[in-house]
Short mmCIF file of C-alpha atoms in Angstrom, two decimals:
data_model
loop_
_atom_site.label_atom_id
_atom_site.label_comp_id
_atom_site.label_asym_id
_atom_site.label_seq_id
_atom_site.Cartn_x
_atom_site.Cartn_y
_atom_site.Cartn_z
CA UNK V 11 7.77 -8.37 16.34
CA UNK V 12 8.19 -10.66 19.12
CA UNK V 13 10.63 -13.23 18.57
CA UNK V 14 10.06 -14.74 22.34
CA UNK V 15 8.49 -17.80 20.93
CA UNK V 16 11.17 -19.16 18.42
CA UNK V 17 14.27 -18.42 21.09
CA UNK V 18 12.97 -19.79 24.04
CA UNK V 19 15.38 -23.05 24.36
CA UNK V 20 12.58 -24.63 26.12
CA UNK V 21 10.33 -24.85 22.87
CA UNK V 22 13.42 -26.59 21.13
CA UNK V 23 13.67 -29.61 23.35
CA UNK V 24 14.10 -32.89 21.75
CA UNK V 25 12.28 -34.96 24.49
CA UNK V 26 9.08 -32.31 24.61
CA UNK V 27 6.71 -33.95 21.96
CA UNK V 28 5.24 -30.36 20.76
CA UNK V 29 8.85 -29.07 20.57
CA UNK V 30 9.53 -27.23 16.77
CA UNK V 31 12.28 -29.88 15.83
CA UNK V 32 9.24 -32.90 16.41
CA UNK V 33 6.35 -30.36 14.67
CA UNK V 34 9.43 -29.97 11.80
CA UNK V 35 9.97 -33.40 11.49
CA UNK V 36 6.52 -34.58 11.17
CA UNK V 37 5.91 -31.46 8.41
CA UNK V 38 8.47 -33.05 6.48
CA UNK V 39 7.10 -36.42 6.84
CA UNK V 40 3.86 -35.40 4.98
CA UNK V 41 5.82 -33.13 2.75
CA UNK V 42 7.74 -36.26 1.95
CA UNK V 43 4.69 -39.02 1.70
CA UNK V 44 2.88 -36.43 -0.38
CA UNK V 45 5.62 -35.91 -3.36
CA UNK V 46 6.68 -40.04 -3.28
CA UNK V 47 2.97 -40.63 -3.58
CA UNK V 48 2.89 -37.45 -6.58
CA UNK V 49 5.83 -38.85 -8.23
CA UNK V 50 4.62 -42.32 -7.90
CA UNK V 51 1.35 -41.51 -9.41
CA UNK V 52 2.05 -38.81 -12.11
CA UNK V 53 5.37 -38.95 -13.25
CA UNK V 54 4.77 -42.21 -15.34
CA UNK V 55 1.48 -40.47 -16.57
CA UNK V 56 3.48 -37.14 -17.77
CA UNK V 57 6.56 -39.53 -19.24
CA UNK V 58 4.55 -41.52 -21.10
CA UNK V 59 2.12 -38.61 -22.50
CA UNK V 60 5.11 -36.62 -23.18
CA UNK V 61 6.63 -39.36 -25.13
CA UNK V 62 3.90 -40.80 -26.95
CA UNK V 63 1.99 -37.34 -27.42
CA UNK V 64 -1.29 -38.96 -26.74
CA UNK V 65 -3.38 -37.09 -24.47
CA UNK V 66 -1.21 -33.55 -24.17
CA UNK V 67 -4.41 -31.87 -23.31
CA UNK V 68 -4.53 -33.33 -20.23
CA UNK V 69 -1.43 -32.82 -19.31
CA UNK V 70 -1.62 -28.88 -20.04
CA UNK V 71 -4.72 -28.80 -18.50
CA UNK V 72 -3.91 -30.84 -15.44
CA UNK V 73 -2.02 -27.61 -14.01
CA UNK V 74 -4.50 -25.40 -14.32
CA UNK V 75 -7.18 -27.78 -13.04
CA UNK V 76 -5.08 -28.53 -9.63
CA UNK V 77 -4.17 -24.75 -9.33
CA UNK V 78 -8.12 -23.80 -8.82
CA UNK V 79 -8.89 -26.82 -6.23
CA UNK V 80 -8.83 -25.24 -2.73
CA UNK V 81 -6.86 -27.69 -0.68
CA UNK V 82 -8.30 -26.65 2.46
CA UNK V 83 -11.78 -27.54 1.20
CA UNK V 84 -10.54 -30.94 -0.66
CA UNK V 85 -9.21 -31.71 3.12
CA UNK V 86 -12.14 -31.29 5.11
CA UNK V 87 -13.81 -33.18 2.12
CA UNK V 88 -11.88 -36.45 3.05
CA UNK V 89 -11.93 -35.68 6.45
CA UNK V 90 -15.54 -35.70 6.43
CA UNK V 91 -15.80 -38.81 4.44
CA UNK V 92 -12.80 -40.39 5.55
CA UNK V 93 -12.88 -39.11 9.60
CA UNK V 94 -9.69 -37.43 11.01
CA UNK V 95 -5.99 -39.25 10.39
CA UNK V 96 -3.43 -38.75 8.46
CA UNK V 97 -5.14 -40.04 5.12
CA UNK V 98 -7.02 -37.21 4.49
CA UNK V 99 -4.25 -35.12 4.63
CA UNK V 100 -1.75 -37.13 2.62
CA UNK V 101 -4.60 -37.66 -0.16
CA UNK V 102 -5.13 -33.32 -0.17
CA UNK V 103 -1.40 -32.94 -0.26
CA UNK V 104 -1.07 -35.45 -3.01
CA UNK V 105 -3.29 -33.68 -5.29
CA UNK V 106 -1.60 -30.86 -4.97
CA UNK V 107 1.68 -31.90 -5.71
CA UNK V 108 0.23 -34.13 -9.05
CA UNK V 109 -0.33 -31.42 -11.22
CA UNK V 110 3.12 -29.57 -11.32
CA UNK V 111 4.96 -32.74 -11.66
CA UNK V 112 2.87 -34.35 -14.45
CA UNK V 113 3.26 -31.36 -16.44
CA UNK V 114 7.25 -30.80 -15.59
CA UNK V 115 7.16 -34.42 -17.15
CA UNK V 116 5.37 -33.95 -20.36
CA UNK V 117 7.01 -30.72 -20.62
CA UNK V 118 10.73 -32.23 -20.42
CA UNK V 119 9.80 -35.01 -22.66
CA UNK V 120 8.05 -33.08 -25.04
CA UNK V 121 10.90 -30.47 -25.50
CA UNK V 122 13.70 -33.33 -26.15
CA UNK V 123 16.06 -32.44 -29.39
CA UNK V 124 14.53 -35.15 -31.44
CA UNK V 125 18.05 -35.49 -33.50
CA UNK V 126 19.57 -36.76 -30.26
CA UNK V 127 16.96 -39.47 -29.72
CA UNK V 128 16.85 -40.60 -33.14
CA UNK V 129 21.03 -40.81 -33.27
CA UNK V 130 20.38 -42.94 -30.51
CA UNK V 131 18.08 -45.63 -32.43
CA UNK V 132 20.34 -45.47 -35.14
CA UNK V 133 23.01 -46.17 -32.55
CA UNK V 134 21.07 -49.34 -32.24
CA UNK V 135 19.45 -48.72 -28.79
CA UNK V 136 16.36 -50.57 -27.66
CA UNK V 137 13.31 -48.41 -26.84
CA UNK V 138 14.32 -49.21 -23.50
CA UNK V 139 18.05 -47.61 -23.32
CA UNK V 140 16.69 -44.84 -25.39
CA UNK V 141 14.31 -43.88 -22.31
CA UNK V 142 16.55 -44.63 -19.48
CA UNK V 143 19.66 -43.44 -21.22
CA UNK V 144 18.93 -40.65 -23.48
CA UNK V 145 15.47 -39.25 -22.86
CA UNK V 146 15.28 -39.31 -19.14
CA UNK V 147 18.38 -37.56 -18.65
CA UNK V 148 17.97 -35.08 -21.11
CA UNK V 149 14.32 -33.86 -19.58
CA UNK V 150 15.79 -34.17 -16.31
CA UNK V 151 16.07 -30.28 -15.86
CA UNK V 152 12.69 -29.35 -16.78
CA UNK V 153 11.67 -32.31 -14.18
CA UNK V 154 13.48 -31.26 -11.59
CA UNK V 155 12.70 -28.12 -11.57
CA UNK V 156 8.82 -28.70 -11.60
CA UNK V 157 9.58 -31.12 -8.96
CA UNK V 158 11.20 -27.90 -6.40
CA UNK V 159 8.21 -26.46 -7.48
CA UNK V 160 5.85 -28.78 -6.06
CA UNK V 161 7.90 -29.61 -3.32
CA UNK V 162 8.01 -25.53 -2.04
CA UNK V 163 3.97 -26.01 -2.69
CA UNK V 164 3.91 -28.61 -0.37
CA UNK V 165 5.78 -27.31 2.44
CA UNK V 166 3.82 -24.51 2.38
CA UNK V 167 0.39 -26.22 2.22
CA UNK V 168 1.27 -28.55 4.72
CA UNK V 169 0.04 -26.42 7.39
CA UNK V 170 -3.55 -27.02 7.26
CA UNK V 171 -2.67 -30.28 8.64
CA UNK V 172 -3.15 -28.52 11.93
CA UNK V 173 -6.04 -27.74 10.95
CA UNK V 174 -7.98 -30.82 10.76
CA UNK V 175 -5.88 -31.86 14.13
CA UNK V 176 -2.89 -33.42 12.88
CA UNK V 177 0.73 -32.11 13.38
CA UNK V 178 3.08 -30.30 11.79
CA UNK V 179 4.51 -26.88 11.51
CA UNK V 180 0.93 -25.49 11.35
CA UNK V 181 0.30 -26.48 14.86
CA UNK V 182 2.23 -23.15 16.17
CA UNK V 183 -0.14 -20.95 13.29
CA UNK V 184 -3.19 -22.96 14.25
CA UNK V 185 -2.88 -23.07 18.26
CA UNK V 186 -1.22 -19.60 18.70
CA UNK V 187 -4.27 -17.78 16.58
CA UNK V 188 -6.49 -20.14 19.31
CA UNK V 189 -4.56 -17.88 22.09
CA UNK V 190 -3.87 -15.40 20.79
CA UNK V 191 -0.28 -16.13 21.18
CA UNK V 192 1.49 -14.18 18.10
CA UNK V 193 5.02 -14.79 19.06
CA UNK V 194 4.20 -18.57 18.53
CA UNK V 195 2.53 -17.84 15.12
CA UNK V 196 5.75 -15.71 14.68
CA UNK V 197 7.78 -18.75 15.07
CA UNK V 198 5.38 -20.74 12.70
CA UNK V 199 5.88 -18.87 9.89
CA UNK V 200 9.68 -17.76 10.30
CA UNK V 201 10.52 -21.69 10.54
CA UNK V 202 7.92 -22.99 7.45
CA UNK V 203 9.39 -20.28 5.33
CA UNK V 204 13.30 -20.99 6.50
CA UNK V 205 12.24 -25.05 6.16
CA UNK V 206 10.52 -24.07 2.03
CA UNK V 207 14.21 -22.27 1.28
CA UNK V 208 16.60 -25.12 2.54
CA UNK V 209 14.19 -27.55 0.76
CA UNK V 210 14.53 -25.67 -2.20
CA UNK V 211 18.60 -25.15 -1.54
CA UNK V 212 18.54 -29.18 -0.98
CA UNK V 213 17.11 -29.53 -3.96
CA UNK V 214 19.04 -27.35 -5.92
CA UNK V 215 22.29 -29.47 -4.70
CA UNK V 216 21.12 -32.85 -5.55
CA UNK V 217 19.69 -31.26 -9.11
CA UNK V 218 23.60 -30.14 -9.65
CA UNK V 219 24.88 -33.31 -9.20
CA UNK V 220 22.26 -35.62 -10.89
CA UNK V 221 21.69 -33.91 -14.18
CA UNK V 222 24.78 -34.60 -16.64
CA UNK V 223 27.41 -32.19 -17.14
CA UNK V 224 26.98 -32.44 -21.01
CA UNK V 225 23.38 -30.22 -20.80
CA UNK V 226 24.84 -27.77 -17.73
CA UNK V 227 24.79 -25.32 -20.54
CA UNK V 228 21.39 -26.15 -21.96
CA UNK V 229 19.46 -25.48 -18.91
CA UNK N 20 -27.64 -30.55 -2.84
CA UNK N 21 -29.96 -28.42 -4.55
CA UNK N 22 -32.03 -28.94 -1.49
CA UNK N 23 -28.96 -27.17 0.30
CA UNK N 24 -28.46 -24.14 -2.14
CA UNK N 25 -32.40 -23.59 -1.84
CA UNK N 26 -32.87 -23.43 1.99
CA UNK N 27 -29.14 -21.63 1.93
CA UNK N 28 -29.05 -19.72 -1.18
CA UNK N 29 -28.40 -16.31 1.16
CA UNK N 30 -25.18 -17.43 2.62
CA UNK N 31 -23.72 -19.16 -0.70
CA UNK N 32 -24.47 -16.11 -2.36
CA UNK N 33 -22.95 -13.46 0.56
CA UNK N 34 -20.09 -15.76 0.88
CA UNK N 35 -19.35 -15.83 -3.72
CA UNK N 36 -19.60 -12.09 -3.70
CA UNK N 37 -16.93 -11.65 -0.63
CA UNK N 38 -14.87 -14.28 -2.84
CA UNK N 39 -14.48 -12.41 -5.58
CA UNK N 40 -13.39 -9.29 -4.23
CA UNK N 41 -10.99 -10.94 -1.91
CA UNK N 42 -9.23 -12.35 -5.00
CA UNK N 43 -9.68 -10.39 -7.48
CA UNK N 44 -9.19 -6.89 -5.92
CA UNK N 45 -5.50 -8.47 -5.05
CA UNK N 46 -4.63 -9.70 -8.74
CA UNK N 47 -5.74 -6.01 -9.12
CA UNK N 48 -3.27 -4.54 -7.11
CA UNK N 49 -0.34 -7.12 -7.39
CA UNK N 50 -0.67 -5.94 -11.57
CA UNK N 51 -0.26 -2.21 -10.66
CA UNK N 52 2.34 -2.83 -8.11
CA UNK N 53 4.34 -5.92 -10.74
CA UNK N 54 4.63 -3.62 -14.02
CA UNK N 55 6.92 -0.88 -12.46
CA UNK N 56 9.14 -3.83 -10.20
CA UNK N 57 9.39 -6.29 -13.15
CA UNK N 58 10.62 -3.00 -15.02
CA UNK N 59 12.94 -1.64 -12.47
CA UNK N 60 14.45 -5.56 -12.74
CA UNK N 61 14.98 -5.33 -16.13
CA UNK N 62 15.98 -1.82 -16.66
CA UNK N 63 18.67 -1.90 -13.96
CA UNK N 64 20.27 -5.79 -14.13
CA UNK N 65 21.96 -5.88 -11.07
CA UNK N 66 18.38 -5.94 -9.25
CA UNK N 67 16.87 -8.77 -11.01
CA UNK N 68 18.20 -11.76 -8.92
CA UNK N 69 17.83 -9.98 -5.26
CA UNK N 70 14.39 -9.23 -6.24
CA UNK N 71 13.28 -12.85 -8.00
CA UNK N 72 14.89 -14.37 -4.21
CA UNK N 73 13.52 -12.11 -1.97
CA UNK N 74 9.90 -13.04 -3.71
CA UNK N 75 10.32 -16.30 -4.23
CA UNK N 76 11.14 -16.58 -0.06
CA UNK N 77 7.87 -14.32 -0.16
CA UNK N 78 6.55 -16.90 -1.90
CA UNK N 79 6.87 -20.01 0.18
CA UNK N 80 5.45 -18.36 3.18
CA UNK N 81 2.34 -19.91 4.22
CA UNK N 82 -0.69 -18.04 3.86
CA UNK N 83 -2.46 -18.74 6.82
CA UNK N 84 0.78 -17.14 8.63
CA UNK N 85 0.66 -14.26 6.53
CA UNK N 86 -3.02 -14.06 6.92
CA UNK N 87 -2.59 -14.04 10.52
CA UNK N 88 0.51 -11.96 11.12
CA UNK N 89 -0.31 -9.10 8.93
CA UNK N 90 -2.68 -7.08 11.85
CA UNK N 91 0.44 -7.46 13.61
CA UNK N 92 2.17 -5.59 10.94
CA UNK N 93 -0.70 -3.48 10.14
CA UNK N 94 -2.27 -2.52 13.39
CA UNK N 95 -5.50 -3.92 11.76
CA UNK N 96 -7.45 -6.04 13.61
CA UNK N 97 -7.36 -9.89 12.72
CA UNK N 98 -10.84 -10.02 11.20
CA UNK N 99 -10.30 -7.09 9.36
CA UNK N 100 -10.87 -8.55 5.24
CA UNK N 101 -7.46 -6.11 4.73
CA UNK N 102 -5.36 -9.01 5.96
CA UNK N 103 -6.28 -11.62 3.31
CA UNK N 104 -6.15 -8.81 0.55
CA UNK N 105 -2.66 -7.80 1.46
CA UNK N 106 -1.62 -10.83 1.60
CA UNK N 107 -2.75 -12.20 -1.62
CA UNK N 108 -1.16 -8.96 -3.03
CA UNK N 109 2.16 -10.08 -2.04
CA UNK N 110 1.73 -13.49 -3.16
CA UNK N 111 0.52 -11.85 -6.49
CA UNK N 112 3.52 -9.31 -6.38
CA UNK N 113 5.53 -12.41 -6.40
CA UNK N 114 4.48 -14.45 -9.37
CA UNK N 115 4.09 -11.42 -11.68
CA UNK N 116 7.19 -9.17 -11.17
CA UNK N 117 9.02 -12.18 -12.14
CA UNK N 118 6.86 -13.04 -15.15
CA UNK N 119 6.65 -9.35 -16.21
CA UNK N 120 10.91 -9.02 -15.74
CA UNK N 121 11.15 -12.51 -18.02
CA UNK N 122 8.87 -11.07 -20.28
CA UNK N 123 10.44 -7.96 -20.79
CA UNK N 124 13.65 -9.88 -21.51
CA UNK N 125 12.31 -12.36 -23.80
CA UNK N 126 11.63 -9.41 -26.42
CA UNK N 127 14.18 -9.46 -29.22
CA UNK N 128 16.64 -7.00 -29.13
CA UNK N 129 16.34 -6.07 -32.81
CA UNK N 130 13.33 -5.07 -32.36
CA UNK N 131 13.55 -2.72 -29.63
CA UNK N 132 16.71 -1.15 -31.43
CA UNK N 133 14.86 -0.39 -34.55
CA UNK N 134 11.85 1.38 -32.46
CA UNK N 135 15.00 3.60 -30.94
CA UNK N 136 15.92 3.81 -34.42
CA UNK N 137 12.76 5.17 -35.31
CA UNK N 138 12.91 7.83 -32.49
CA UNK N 139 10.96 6.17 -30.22
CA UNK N 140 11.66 7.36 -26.35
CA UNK N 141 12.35 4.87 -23.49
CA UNK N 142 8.66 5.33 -21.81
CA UNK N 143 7.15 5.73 -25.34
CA UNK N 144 8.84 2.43 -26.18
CA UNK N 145 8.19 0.60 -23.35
CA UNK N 146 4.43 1.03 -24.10
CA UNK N 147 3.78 0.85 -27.73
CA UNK N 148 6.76 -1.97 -28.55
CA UNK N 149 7.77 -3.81 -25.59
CA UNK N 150 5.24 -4.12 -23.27
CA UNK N 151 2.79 -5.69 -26.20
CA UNK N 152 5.40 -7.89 -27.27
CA UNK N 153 5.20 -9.28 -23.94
CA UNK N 154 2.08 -9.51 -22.73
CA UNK N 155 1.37 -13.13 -24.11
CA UNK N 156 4.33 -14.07 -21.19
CA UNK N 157 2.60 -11.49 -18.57
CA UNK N 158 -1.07 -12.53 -19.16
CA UNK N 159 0.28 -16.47 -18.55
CA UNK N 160 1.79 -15.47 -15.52
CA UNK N 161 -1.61 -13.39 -14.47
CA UNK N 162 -3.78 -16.90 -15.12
CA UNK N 163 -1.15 -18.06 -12.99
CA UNK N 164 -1.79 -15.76 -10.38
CA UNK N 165 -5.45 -15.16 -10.67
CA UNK N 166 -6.47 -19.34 -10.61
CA UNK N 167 -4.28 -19.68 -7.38
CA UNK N 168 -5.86 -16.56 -5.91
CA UNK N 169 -9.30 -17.95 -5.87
CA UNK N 170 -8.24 -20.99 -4.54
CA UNK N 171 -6.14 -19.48 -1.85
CA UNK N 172 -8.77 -17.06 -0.22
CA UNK N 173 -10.52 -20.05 0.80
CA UNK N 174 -7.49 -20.34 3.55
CA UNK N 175 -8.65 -17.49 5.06
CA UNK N 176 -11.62 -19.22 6.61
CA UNK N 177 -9.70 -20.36 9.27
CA UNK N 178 -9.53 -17.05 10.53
CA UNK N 179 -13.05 -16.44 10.07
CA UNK N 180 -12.94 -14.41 6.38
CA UNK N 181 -12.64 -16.60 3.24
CA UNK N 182 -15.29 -16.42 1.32
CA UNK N 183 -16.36 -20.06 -0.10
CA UNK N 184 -14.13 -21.06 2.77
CA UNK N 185 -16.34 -20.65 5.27
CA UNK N 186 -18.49 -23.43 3.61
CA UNK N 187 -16.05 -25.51 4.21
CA UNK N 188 -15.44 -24.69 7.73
CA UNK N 189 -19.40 -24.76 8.44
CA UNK N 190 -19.39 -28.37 6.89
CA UNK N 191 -16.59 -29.36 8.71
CA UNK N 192 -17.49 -28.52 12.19
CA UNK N 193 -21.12 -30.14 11.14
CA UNK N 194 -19.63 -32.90 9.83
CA UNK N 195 -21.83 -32.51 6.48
CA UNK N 196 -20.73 -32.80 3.01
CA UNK N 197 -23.22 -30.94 0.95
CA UNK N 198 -21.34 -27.04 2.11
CA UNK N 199 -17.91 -28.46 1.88
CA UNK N 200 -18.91 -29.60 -2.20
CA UNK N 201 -20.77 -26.41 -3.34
CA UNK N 202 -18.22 -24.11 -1.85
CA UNK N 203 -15.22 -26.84 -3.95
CA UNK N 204 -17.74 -26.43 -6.78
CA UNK N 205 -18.60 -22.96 -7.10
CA UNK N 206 -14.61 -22.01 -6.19
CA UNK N 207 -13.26 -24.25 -9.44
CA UNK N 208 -16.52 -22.71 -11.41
CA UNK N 209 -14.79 -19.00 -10.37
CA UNK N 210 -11.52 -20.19 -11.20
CA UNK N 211 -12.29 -21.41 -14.61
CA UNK N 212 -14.21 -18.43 -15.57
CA UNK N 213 -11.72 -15.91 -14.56
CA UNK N 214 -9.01 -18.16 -16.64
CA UNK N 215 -11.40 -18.07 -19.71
CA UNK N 216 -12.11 -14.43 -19.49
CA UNK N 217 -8.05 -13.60 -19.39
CA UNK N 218 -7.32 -16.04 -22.26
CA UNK N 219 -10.29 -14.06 -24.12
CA UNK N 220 -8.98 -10.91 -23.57
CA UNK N 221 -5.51 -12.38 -24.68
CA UNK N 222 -6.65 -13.24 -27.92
CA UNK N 223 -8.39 -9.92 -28.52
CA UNK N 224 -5.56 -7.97 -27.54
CA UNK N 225 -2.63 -9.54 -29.13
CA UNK N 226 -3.98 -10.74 -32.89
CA UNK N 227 -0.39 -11.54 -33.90
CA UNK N 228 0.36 -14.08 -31.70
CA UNK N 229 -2.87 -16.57 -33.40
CA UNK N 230 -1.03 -15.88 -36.81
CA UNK N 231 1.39 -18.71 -35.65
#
């Protein structure tokens, strides 16, 4: 175990581009592209299968499907139709991330107490203020938590950036196995695996103060 | 295509059969090695949340890092096939000790306290009653498992062992599409089959649960 790598101040200088805080900053920045583009994409696909009920089996099938596509082969697919840049990459890391949040969606729709939705129409709330106000917040958990899920996926995956010559936190795995420098793939793994828990710690936070304290003892 | 698989059919066929065993001789292991940990979690409480952390950390390591850090560990050498099954053990470990703790727990009380009622013994127990009441939870978790598997062994062509993965290498340094899609094809094919063959075996095994 030879920690030389991570503790040498020199390799944690801002104003050095290869420096770990730039590699963790652009990880993050395709860990964060990929789940905005996910959520953008599937979330209104799981809410609105989840509340209608049309189409469920491809929502329970979605995860399955995405679990068995190698990401590593779907990149150099793009890459080789696409050529090298960050596209490729974000497109790979985007179908990963799909799957586990469309489901989370139907899932936490699906699962709603449907006494507390219809109270609400018979409260006399549109459609409208029954999703944003009762449904949404009630499936919130089971969202959420399919949401860490991806987003732990991600940071993980991420690394095969490097791989296809991008940046990223798989640069130290990818360029220390090229020289056979393991204290740098050392580092690479101690900081994507310290970067996955405070992600998922991060997460955990904003999910405590988001979801409503009338379900804290639901979920 | 087909022109591909014709003039390669060798290679596609060496580099299936080294896929398989890399993943499934790991969801083989991480099964043997989950039963007695998601037990111990159960049986003694106070372990169950150091051990769900410490995996889930496990977890979220990536695998090319464990793939190459493990000689390191081992004192195997890096293109020793060892690496990526070891690894994919852990990250098997991982998912199922949890799954087979949460299924253990899900079984209803009542019904474990009228097999001790009965004079069943703890280990006697534990097989014939609880364990079969949960297996519909612990085979989900092994799909789990066994679909991401397959798909992650692939990784291990960047070190120069991955089975399909080295398709995908090959047709990425040569710039050529045709390896990169058969080895994306054939690796989904795998998964699918593998998934189909535990939900199979699901069905046979645990009659009660289609009753519902």
């Amino acid at each position: 175990m030879n920690f030389s790598y991570l503790t040498d101040p020199a390799h944690w200088d801002l104003g050095n581009p290869g420096s770990i805080p730039h590699l963790i900053v652009s990880h993050l920045g395709y860990t964060a592209l990929a789940l905005l583009f996910g959520v953008i994409i599937a979330l209104p696909v799981g809410l609105y299968i989840g509340h209608t009920g049309k189409g469920s089996f491809l929502a329970i099938n979605a995860g399955n499907a995405g679990r068995s596509l190698p990401t590593l082969g779907l990149l150099m697919l793009m890459v080789t139709l696409l050529g090298l840049g960050l596209l490729p990459v974000l497109i790979a890391l985007t179908v990963l991330v799909i799957p586990p949040i469309l489901t989370s969606a139907y899932a936490g729709m699906r699962n709603l107490d449907h006494r507390v939705v219809d109270a609400a129409r018979g409260m006399g709330m549109r459609p409208w203020q029954v999703l944003t106000r009762v449904e949404l917040p009630m499936a919130l958990p089971v969202l959420l938590s399919g949401f860490r899920n991806a987003a732990l996926q991600v940071v993980a995956t991420a690394t095969v950036a490097a791989a296809v010559g991008l940046g990223g936190l798989g640069r130290l795995l990818i360029d220390g196995l090229a020289v056979n420098d393991y204290s740098r793939v050392l580092a690479g793994a101690i900081v994507v695996a310290a970067l996955a828990v405070l992600v998922d710690l991060f997460l955990a936070l904003i999910q405590r103060l988001i979801v409503s304290p009338g379900l804290k003892g639901l979920s | 295509m087909i022109q591909y698989l014709t003039n390669n059919y060798e290679i596609v066929w060496q580099a299936l059969q080294e896929h398989l065993y890399l993943a499934l001789l790991p969801i083989l292991f991480g099964f043997v090695i989950s039963l007695p940990l998601g037990y111990l979690a159960v049986r003694f409480t106070w372990l169950y949340h150091p051990l769900i952390n410490t995996f889930g950390v496990l977890y979220s390591v990536p695998s090319l890092a464990l793939f190459v850090f493990l000689p390191v560990i081992l004192g195997t050498k890096v293109l020793d096939p060892v690496n990526v099954v070891v690894a994919l053990t852990v990250y098997t470990v991982a998912l199922l000790a949890r799954t087979v703790a949460d299924g253990l727990r899900s079984v209803d009380p009542v019904v474990v306290q009228a097999a001790t009622a009965m004079g069943y013994r703890r280990t006697r127990r534990l097989i014939d009653v609880e364990l079969p009441i949960a297996l519909p939870v612990i085979l989900a978790g092994l799909r789990v498992a066994t679909v991401s598997n397959i798909s992650l062994v692939s990784v291990g062509s960047l070190i120069g062992i991955g089975g399909l993965g080295q398709l995908f290498t090959r047709g990425f340094q040569l710039f050529y599409l045709e390896p990169i899609l058969i080895g994306i094809i054939l690796s989904v094919l795998l998964a699918g089959i593998a998934d189909l063959i535990i939900v199979l075996v699901q069905r046979a095994v645990t009659p009660w649960t289609r009753a519902a």
